[in-house]
PDB file of C-alpha atoms in Angstrom:
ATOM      1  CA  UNK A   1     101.739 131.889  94.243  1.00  0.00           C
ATOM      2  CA  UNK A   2     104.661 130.268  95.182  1.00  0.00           C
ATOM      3  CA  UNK A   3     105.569 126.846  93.913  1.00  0.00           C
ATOM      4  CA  UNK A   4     107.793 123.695  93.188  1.00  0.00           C
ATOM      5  CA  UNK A   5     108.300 121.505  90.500  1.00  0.00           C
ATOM      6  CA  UNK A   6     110.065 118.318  91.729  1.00  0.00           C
ATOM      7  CA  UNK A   7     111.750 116.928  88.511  1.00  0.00           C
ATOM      8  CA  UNK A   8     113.382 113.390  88.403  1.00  0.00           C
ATOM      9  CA  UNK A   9     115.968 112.727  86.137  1.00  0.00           C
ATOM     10  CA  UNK A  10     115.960 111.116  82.767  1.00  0.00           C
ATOM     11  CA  UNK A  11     116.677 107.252  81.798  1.00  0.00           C
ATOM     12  CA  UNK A  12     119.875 106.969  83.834  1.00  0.00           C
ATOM     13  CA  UNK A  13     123.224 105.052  84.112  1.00  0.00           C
ATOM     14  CA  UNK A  14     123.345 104.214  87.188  1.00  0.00           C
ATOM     15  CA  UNK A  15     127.125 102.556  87.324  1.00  0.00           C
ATOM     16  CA  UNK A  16     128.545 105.927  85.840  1.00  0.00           C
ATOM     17  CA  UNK A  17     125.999 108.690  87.268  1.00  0.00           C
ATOM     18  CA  UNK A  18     124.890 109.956  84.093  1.00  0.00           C
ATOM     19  CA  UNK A  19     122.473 109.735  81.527  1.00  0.00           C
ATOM     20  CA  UNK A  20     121.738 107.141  79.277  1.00  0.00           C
ATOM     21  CA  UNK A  21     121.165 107.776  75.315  1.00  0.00           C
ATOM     22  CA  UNK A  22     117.530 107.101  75.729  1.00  0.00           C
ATOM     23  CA  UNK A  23     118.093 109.619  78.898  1.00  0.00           C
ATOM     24  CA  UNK A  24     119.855 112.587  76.866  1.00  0.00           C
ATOM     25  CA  UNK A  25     116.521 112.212  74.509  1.00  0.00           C
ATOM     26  CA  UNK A  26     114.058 112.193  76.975  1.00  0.00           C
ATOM     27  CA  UNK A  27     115.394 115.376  79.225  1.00  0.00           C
ATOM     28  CA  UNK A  28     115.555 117.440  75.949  1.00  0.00           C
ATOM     29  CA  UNK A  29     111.581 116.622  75.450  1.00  0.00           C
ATOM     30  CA  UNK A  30     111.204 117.403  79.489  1.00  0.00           C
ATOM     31  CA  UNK A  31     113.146 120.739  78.330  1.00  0.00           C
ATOM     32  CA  UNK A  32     110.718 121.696  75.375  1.00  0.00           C
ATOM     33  CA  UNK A  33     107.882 120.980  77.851  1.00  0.00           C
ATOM     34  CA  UNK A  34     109.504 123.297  80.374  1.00  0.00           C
ATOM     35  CA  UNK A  35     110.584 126.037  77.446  1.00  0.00           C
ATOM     36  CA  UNK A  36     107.251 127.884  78.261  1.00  0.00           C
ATOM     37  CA  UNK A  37     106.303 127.046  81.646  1.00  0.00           C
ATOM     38  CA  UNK A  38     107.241 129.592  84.440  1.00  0.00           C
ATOM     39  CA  UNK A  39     110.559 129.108  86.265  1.00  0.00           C
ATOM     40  CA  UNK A  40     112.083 131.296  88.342  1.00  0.00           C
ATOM     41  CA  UNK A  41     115.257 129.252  90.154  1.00  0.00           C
ATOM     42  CA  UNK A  42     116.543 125.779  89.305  1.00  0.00           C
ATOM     43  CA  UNK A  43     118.267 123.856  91.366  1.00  0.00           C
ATOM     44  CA  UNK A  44     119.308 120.141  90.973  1.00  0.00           C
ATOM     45  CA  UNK A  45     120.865 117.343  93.292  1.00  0.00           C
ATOM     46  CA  UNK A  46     125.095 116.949  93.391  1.00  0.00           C
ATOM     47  CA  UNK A  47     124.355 113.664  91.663  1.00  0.00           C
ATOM     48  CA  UNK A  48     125.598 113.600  87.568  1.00  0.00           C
ATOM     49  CA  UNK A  49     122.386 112.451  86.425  1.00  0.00           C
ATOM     50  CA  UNK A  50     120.259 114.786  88.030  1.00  0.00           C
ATOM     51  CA  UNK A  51     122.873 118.026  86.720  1.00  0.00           C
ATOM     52  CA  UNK A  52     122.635 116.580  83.345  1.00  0.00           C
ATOM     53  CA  UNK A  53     118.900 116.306  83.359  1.00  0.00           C
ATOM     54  CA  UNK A  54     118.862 120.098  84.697  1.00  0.00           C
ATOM     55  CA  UNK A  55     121.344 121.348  82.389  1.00  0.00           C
ATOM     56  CA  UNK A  56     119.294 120.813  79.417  1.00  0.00           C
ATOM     57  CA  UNK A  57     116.125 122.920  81.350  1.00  0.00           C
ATOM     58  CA  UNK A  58     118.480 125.599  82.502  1.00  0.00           C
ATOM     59  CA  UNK A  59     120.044 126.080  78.997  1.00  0.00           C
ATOM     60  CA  UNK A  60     117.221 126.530  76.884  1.00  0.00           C
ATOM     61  CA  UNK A  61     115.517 128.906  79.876  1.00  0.00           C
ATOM     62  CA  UNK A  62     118.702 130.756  80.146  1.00  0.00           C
ATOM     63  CA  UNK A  63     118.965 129.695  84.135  1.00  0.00           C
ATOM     64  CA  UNK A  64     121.841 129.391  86.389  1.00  0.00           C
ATOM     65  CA  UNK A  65     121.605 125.869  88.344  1.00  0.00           C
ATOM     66  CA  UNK A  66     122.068 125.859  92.322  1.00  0.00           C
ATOM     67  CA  UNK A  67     123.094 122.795  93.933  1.00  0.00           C
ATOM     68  CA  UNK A  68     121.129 121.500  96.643  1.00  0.00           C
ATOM     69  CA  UNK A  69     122.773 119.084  99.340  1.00  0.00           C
ATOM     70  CA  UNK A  70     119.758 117.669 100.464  1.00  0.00           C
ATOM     71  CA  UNK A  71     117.785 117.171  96.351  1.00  0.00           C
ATOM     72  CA  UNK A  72     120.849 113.707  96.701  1.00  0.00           C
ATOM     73  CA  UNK A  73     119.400 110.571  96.313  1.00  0.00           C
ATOM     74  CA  UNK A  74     118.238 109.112  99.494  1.00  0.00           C
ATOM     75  CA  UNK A  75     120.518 106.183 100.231  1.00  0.00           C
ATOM     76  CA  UNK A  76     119.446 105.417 104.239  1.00  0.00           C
ATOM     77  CA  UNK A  77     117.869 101.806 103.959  1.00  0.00           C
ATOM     78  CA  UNK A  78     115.814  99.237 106.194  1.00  0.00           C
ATOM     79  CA  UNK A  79     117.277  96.512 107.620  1.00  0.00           C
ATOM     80  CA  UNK A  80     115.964  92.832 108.361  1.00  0.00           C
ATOM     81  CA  UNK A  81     116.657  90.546 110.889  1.00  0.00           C
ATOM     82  CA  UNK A  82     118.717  88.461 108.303  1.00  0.00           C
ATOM     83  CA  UNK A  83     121.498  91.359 107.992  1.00  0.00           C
ATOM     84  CA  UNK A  84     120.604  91.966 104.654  1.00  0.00           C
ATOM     85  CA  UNK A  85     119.144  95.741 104.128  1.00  0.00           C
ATOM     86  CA  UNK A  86     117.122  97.187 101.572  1.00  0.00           C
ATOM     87  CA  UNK A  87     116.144 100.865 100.258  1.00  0.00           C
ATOM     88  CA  UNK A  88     112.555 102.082 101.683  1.00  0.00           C
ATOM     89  CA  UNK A  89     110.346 102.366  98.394  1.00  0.00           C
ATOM     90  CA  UNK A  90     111.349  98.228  98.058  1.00  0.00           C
ATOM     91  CA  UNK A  91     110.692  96.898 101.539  1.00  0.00           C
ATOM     92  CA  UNK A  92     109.366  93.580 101.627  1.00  0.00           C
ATOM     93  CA  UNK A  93     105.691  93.137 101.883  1.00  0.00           C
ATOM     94  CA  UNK A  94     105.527  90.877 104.273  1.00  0.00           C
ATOM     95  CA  UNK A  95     108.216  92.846 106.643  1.00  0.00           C
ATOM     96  CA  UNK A  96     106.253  95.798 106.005  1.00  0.00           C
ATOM     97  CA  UNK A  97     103.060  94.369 107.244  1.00  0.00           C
ATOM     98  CA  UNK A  98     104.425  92.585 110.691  1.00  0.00           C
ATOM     99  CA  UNK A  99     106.458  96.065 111.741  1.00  0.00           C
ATOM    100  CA  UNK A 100     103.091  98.016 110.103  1.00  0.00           C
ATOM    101  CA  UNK A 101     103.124 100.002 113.664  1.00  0.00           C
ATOM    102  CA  UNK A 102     106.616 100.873 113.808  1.00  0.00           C
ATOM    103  CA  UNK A 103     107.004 102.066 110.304  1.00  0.00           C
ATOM    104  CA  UNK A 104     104.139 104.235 110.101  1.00  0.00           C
ATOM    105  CA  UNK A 105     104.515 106.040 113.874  1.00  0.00           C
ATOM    106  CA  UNK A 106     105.492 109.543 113.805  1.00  0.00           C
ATOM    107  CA  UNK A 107     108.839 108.899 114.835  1.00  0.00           C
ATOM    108  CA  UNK A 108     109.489 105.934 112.808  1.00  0.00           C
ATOM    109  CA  UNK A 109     113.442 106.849 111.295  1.00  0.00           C
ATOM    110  CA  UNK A 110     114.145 107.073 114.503  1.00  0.00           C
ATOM    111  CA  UNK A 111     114.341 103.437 115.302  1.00  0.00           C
ATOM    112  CA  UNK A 112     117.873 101.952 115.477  1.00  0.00           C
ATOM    113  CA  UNK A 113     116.374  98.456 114.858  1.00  0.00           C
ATOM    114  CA  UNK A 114     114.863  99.301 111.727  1.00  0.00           C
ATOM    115  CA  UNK A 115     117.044 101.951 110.380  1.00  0.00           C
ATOM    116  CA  UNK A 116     120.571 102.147 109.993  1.00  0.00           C
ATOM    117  CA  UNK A 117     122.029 105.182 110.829  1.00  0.00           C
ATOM    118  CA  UNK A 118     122.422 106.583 106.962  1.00  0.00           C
ATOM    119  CA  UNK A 119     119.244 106.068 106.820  1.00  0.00           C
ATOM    120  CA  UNK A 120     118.248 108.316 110.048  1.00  0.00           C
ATOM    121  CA  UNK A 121     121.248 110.809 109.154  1.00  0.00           C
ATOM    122  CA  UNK A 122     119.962 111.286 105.534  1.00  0.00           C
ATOM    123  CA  UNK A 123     116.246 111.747 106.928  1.00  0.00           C
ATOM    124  CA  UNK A 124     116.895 114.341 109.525  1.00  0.00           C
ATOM    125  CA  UNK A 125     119.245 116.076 107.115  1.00  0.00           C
ATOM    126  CA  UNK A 126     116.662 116.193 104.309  1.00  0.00           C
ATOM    127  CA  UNK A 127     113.820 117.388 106.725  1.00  0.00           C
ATOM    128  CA  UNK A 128     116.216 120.242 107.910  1.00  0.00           C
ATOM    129  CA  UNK A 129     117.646 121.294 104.297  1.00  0.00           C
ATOM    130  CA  UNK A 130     113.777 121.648 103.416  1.00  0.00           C
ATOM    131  CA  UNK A 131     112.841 123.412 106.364  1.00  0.00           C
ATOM    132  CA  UNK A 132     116.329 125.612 105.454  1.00  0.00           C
ATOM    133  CA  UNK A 133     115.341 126.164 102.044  1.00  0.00           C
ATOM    134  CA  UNK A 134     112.196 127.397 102.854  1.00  0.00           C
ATOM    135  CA  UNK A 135     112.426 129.686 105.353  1.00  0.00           C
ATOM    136  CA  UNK A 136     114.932 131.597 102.979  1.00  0.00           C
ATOM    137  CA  UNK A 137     111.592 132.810 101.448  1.00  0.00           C
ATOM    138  CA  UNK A 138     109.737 133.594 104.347  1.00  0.00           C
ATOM    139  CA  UNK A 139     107.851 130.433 105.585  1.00  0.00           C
ATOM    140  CA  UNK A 140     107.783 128.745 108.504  1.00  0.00           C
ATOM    141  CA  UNK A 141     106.760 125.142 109.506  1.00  0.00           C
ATOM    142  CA  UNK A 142     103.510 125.022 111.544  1.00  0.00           C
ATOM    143  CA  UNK A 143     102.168 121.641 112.612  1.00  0.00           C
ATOM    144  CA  UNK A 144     100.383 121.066 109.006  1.00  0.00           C
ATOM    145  CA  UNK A 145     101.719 123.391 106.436  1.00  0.00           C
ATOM    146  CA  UNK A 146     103.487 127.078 106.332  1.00  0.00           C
ATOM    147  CA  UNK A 147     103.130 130.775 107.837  1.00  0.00           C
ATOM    148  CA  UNK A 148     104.447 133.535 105.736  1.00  0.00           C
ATOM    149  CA  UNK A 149     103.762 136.942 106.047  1.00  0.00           C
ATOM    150  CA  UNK A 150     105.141 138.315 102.551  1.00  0.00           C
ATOM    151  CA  UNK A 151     105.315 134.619 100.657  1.00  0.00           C
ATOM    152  CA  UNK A 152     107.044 135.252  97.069  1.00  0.00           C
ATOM    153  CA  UNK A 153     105.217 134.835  94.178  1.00  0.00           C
ATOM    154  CA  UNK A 154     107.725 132.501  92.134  1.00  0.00           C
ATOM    155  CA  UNK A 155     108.070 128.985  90.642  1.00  0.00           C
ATOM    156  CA  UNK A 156     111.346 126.862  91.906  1.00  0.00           C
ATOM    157  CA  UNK A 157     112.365 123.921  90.069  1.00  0.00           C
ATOM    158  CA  UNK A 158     114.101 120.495  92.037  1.00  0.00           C
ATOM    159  CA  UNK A 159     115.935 118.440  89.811  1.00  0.00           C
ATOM    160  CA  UNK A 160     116.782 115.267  91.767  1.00  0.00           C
ATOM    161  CA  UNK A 161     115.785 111.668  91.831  1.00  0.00           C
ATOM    162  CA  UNK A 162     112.790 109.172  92.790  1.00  0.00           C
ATOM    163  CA  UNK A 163     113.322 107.961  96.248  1.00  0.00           C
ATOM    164  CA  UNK A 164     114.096 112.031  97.585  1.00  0.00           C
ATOM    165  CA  UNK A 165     111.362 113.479  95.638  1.00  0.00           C
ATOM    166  CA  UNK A 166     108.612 111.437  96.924  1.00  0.00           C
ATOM    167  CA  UNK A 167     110.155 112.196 100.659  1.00  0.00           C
ATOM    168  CA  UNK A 168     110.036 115.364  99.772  1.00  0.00           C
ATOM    169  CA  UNK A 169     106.476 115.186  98.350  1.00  0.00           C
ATOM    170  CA  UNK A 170     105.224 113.548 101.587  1.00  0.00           C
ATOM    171  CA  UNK A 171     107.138 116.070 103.792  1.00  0.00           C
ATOM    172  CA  UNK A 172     105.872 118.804 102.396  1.00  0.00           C
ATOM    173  CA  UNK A 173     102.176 117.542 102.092  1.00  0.00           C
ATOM    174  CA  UNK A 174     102.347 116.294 105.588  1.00  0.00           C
ATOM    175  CA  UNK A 175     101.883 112.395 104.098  1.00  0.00           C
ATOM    176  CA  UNK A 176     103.035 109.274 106.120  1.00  0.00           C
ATOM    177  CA  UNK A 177     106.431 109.317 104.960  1.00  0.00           C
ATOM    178  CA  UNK A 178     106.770 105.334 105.010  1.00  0.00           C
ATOM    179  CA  UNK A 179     103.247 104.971 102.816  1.00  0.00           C
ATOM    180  CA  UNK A 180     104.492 107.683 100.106  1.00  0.00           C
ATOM    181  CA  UNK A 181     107.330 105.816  99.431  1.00  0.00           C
ATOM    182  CA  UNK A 182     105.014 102.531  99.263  1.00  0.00           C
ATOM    183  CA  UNK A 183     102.382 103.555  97.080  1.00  0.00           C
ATOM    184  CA  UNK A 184     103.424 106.445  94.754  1.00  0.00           C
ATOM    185  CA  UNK A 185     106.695 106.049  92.369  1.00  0.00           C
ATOM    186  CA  UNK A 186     108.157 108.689  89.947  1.00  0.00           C
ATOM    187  CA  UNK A 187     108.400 107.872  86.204  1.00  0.00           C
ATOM    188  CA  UNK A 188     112.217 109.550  84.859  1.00  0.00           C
ATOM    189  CA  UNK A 189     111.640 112.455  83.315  1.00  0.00           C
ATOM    190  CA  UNK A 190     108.753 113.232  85.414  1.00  0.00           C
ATOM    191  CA  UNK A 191     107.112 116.621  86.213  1.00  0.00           C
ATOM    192  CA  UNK A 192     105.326 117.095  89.782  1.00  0.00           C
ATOM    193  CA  UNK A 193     103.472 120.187  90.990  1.00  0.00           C
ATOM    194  CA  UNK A 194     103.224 121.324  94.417  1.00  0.00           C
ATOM    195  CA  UNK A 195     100.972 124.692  94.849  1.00  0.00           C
ATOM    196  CA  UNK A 196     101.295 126.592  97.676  1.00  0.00           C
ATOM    197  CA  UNK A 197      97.538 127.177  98.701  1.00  0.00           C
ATOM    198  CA  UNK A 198      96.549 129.930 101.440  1.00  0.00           C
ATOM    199  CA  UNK A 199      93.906 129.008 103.699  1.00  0.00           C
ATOM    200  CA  UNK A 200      93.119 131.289 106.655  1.00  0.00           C
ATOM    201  CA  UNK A 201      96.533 132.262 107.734  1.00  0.00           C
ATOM    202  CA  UNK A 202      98.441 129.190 106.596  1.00  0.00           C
ATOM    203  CA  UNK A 203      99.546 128.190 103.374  1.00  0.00           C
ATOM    204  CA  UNK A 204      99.265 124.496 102.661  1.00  0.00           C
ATOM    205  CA  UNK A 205     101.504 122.560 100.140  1.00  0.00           C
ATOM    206  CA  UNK A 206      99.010 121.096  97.308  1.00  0.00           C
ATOM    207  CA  UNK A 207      99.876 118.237  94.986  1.00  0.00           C
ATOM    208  CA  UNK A 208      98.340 119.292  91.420  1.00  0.00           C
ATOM    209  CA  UNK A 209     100.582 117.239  89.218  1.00  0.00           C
ATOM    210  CA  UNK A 210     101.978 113.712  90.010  1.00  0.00           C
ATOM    211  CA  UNK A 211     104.785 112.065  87.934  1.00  0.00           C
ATOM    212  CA  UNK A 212     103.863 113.556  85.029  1.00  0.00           C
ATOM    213  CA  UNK A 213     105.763 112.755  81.632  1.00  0.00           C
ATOM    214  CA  UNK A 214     103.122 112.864  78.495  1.00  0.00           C
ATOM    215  CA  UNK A 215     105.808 115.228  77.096  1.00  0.00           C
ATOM    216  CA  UNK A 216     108.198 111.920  76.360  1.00  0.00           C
ATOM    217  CA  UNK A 217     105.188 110.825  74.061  1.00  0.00           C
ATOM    218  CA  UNK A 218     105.899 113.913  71.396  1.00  0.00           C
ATOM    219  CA  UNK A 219     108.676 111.824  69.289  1.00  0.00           C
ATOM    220  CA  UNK A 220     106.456 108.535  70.113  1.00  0.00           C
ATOM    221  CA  UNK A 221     103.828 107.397  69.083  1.00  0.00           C
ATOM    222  CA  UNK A 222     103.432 103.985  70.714  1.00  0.00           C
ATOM    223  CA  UNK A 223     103.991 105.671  74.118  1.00  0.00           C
ATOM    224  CA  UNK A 224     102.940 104.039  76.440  1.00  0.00           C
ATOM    225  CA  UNK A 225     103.308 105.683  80.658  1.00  0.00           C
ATOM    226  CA  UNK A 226     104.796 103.379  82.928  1.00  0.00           C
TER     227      UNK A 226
END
């Protein structure tokens, strides 16, 4: 079977691009968690935090990381009629609700009003690094999920952040990209699992882990997820 793991980094500092103490900590837990668990490839976003995070995986699996353009933190962001802009996982309720229509259409990054253009270039560049990435081992994008003739039986691992890993999540689950971002958020440190499934002829991307970080709760016991 083939299959990604889309890891977000640990506690971060965001000013500096790196890792917080409480970070450092929690990706060596995330790395004991991992120790066991199949991984074939790692690769991590160009972003500090996200190399740090994957460092500590890559080490203790003996691993060479790959750098990924498009695992970078999405930066595009809405814009209101104000001026003021903000990034897509925080729009404004109310905002969200009047341009419901707009948002959610098929075509949505693609409007100027709504979008600025970092936003747009960032989208189409993360849709085409993922459809890049994939077809490197054999599958290509039908209208809901994958064709591969010879699909590699391996387990990839994305070390990157929690705006790009839910786009990621919802592009390669076929998910209204706009309602991901809204309704699902990734703890730091946080394991996801997406299975690719064959049904028929077509293999279809299958989320069978969300945001998962019980592993920070080995050193603590008044863990609490949140």
């Amino acid at each position: 079977m083939f299959e990604i793991l889309i890891i977000r980094h640990g506690d971060p500092d965001y000013e500096n691009d790196c890792l917080t103490e409480k970070g450092k900590k929690d990706v060596c837990l995330l790395a004991e968690r991992l120790k066991d668990r199949r991984i074939d490839e790692i690769f991590a976003s160009p972003m500090g935090r996200a190399r740090q995070t994957a460092e500590a995986t890559a080490k203790i699996k003996g691993l060479e990381i790959t750098t990924l353009g498009f695992l970078h933190e999405f930066i595009g962001k809405i814009k209101y009629p104000d001026g003021d802009s903000e990034f897509p996982w925080h729009v404004n309720g109310d905002f969200y609700s009047e341009n419901f229509d707009a948002l959610t259409s098929p075509d949505f990054y693609k409007n100027e009003k709504l979008f600025d253009k970092e936003f747009r270039t960032r989208f189409e560049n993360t849709v085409s690094g993922l459809d890049a990435f994939l077809k490197n081992y054999g599958f290509e994008k039908t209208v809901d999920g994958y064709k591969n003739e010879n699909a590699p039986d391996k387990t990839v691992a994305f070390f990157c952040h929690g705006g790009i890993g839910v786009l990621l999540m919802s592009l390669l689950c076929s998910l209204p990209v706009m309602k991901t971002w809204r309704h699902f958020f990734l703890n730091t440190s946080s394991v996801t699992e997406i299975d690719f499934v064959k049904s028929g002829s077509v293999f279809y991307p299958v989320c069978t882990l969300f945001g998962d970080d019980s592993h920070l709760s080995a050193s603590n016991k008044n863990f609490i997820a949140v």
